[in-house]
C-alpha positions in Angstrom: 109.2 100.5 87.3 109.3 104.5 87.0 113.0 104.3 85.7 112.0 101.1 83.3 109.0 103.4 82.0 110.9 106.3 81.5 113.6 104.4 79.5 110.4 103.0 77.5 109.5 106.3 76.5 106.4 106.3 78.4 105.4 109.3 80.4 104.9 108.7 84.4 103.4 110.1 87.3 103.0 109.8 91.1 100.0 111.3 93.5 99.9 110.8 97.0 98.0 112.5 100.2 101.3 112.4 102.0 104.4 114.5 101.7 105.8 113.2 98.4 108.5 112.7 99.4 107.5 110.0 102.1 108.2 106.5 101.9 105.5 105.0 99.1 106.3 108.4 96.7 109.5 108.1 97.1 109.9 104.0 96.8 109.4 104.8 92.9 112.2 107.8 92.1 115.0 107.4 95.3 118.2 105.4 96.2 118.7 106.6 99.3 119.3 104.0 102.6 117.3 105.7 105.0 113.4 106.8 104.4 113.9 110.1 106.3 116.4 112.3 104.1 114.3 113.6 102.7 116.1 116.4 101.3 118.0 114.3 99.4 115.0 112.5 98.1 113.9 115.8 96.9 117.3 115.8 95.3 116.5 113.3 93.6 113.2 113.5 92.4 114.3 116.5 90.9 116.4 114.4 88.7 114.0 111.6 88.0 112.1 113.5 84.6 108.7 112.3 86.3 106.4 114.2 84.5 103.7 114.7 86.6 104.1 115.2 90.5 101.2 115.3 93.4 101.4 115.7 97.1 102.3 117.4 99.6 106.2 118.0 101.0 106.7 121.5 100.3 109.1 122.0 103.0 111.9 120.0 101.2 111.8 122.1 98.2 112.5 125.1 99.7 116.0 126.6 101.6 116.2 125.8 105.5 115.9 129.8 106.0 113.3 130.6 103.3 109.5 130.1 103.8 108.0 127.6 100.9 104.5 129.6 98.9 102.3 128.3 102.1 104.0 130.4 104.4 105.7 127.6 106.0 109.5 127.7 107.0 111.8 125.0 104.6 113.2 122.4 106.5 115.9 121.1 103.9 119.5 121.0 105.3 120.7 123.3 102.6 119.7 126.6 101.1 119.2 124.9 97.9 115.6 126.0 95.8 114.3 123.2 94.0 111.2 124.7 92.7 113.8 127.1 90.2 115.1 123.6 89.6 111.5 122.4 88.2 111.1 125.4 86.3 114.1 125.8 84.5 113.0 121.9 83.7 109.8 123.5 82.1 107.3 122.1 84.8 104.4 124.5 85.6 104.1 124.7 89.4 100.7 125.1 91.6 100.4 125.0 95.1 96.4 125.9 95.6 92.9 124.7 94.1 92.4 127.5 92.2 95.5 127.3 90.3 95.3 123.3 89.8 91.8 123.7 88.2 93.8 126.4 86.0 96.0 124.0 84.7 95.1 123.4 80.9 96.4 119.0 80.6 96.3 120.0 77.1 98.9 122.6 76.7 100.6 121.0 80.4 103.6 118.6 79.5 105.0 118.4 83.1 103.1 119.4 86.5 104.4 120.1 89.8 101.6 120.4 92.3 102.8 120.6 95.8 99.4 121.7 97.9 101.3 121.8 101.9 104.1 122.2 103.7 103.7 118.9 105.2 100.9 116.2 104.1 97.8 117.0 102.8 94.9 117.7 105.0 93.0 114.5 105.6 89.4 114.3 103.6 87.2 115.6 106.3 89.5 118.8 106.9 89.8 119.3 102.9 86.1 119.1 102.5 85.4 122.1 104.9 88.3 124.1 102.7 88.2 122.6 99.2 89.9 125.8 97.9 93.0 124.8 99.4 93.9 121.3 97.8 92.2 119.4 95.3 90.3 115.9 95.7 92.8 113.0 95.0 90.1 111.8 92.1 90.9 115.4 90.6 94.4 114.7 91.1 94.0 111.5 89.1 91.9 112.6 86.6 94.6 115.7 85.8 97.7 113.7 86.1 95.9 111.3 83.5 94.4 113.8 80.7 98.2 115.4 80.7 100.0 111.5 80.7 97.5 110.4 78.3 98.8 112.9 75.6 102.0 110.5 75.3 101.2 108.1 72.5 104.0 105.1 73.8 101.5 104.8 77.1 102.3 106.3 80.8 102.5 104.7 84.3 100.9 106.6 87.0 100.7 105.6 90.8 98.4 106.8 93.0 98.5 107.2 97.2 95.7 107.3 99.6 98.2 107.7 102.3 96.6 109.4 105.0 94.3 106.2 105.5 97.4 104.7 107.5 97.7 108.0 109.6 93.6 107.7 110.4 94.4 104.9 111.3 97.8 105.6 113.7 95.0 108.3 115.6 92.7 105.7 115.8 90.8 107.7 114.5 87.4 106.1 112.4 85.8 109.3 110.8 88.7 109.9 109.3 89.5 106.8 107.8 86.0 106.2 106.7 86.0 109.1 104.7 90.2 109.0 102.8 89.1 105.6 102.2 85.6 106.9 100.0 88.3 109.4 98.8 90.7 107.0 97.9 87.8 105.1 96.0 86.7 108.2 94.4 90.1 107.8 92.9 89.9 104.3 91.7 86.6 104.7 90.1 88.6 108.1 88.1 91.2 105.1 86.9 88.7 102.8 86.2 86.3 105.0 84.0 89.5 105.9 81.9 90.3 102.7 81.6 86.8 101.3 80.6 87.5 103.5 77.3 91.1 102.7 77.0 91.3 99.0 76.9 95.5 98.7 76.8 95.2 100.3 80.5 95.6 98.7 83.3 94.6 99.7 86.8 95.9 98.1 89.9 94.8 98.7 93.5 96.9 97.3 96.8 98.2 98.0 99.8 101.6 98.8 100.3 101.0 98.1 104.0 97.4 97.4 105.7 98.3 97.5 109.2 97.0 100.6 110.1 96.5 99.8 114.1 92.6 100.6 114.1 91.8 99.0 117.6 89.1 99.2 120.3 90.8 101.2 122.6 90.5 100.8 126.6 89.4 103.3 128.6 93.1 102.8 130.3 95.5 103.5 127.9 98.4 101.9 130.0 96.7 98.8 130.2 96.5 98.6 126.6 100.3 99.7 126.1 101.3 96.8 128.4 99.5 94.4 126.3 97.0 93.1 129.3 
């Protein structure tokens, strides 16, 4: 649907709370066969002309013996730079809150925001340092005031995709509070779209089967399926 947009001459754009280039992201930009090369699914999102870009995945943008902006060491199988790639594509680039709010959507055709090595920080973590990473609701609201600038329309998806990681830890705080996050986003889509009537906003799963249980107090029983 990205490539169909993009041959349209709409504008598009893809937000997630996980690496971005992890399997939902990456399900919208990459031909590759197996979910976890990434590198070349950076490759290639490098090549897509997606105009705005969200998430975290830092790691894969940078040489396997350079550190990415965080501090964090690359972990691509090549020495290869993509962010230079982005650039010399004209995208602005910001790794940090501070630098996100800085972004003007007005004078911002193409926006590369890449806010960890790995995922994002769950809610609950990025509340206690907002200065770090923005909100996913700001997320959306920026990727939406630059997109919206296109006259012909854009397509924009959004993740929540550290829910189904809560959810792998079992762990309820944490879901509980990506999933207000995640409707902090929706209500972002929604309110543009109560004054843009030709938008439409859909909200699925891609899988819900995160594997929130009761959990015994022996684990091995539990494993065995007793």
């Amino acid at each position: 649907i990205v490539e169909m947009a993009e041959k349209a001459g709409l504008s598009t754009g893809l937000i997630t709370t996980t690496r971005i280039t992890h399997a939902t992201p990456a399900a919208f930009y990459a031909h590759v066969d197996n979910r976890d090369n990434e590198s070349e699914i950076a490759d290639q999102l490098a090549k897509s002309n997606v105009e705005v870009i969200m998430g975290g995945g830092l790691q894969y943008f940078v040489g396997k013996n350079d550190t990415d902006p965080t501090g964090k060491e690359g972990k691509r199988n090549d020495d290869r730079n993509l962010l230079a790639d982005f650039d010399s594509q004209g995208y602005a680039f910001v790794y940090n809150e501070t630098a996100f709010r800085n972004v003007d959507a007005k004078k911002t055709e193409k926006l590369l925001g890449l806010f960890e090595s790995s995922h994002l920080q769950y809610e609950l973590e990025r509340q206690s340092s907002p200065e770090k990473e923005p909100s996913l609701a700001e997320m959306t609201m920026k990727a939406m005031d630059i997109l919206s600038q296109n006259p012909k329309g854009f397509f924009l998806m959004v993740e929540g995709g550290r829910i189904d990681h809560a959810g792998h830890e079992r762990n309820l705080s944490k879901i509980v509070a990506d999933t207000l996050a995640f409707d902090e986003a929706v209500k972002t889509a929604l309110d543009f779209a109560s004054k843009n009537n030709d938008t439409l906003v859909i909200v699925t799963a891609d899988h819900d089967c995160g594997g929130l249980v009761l959990q015994p107090d022996n684990l091995e029983v539990y494993e065995s399926g007793a």
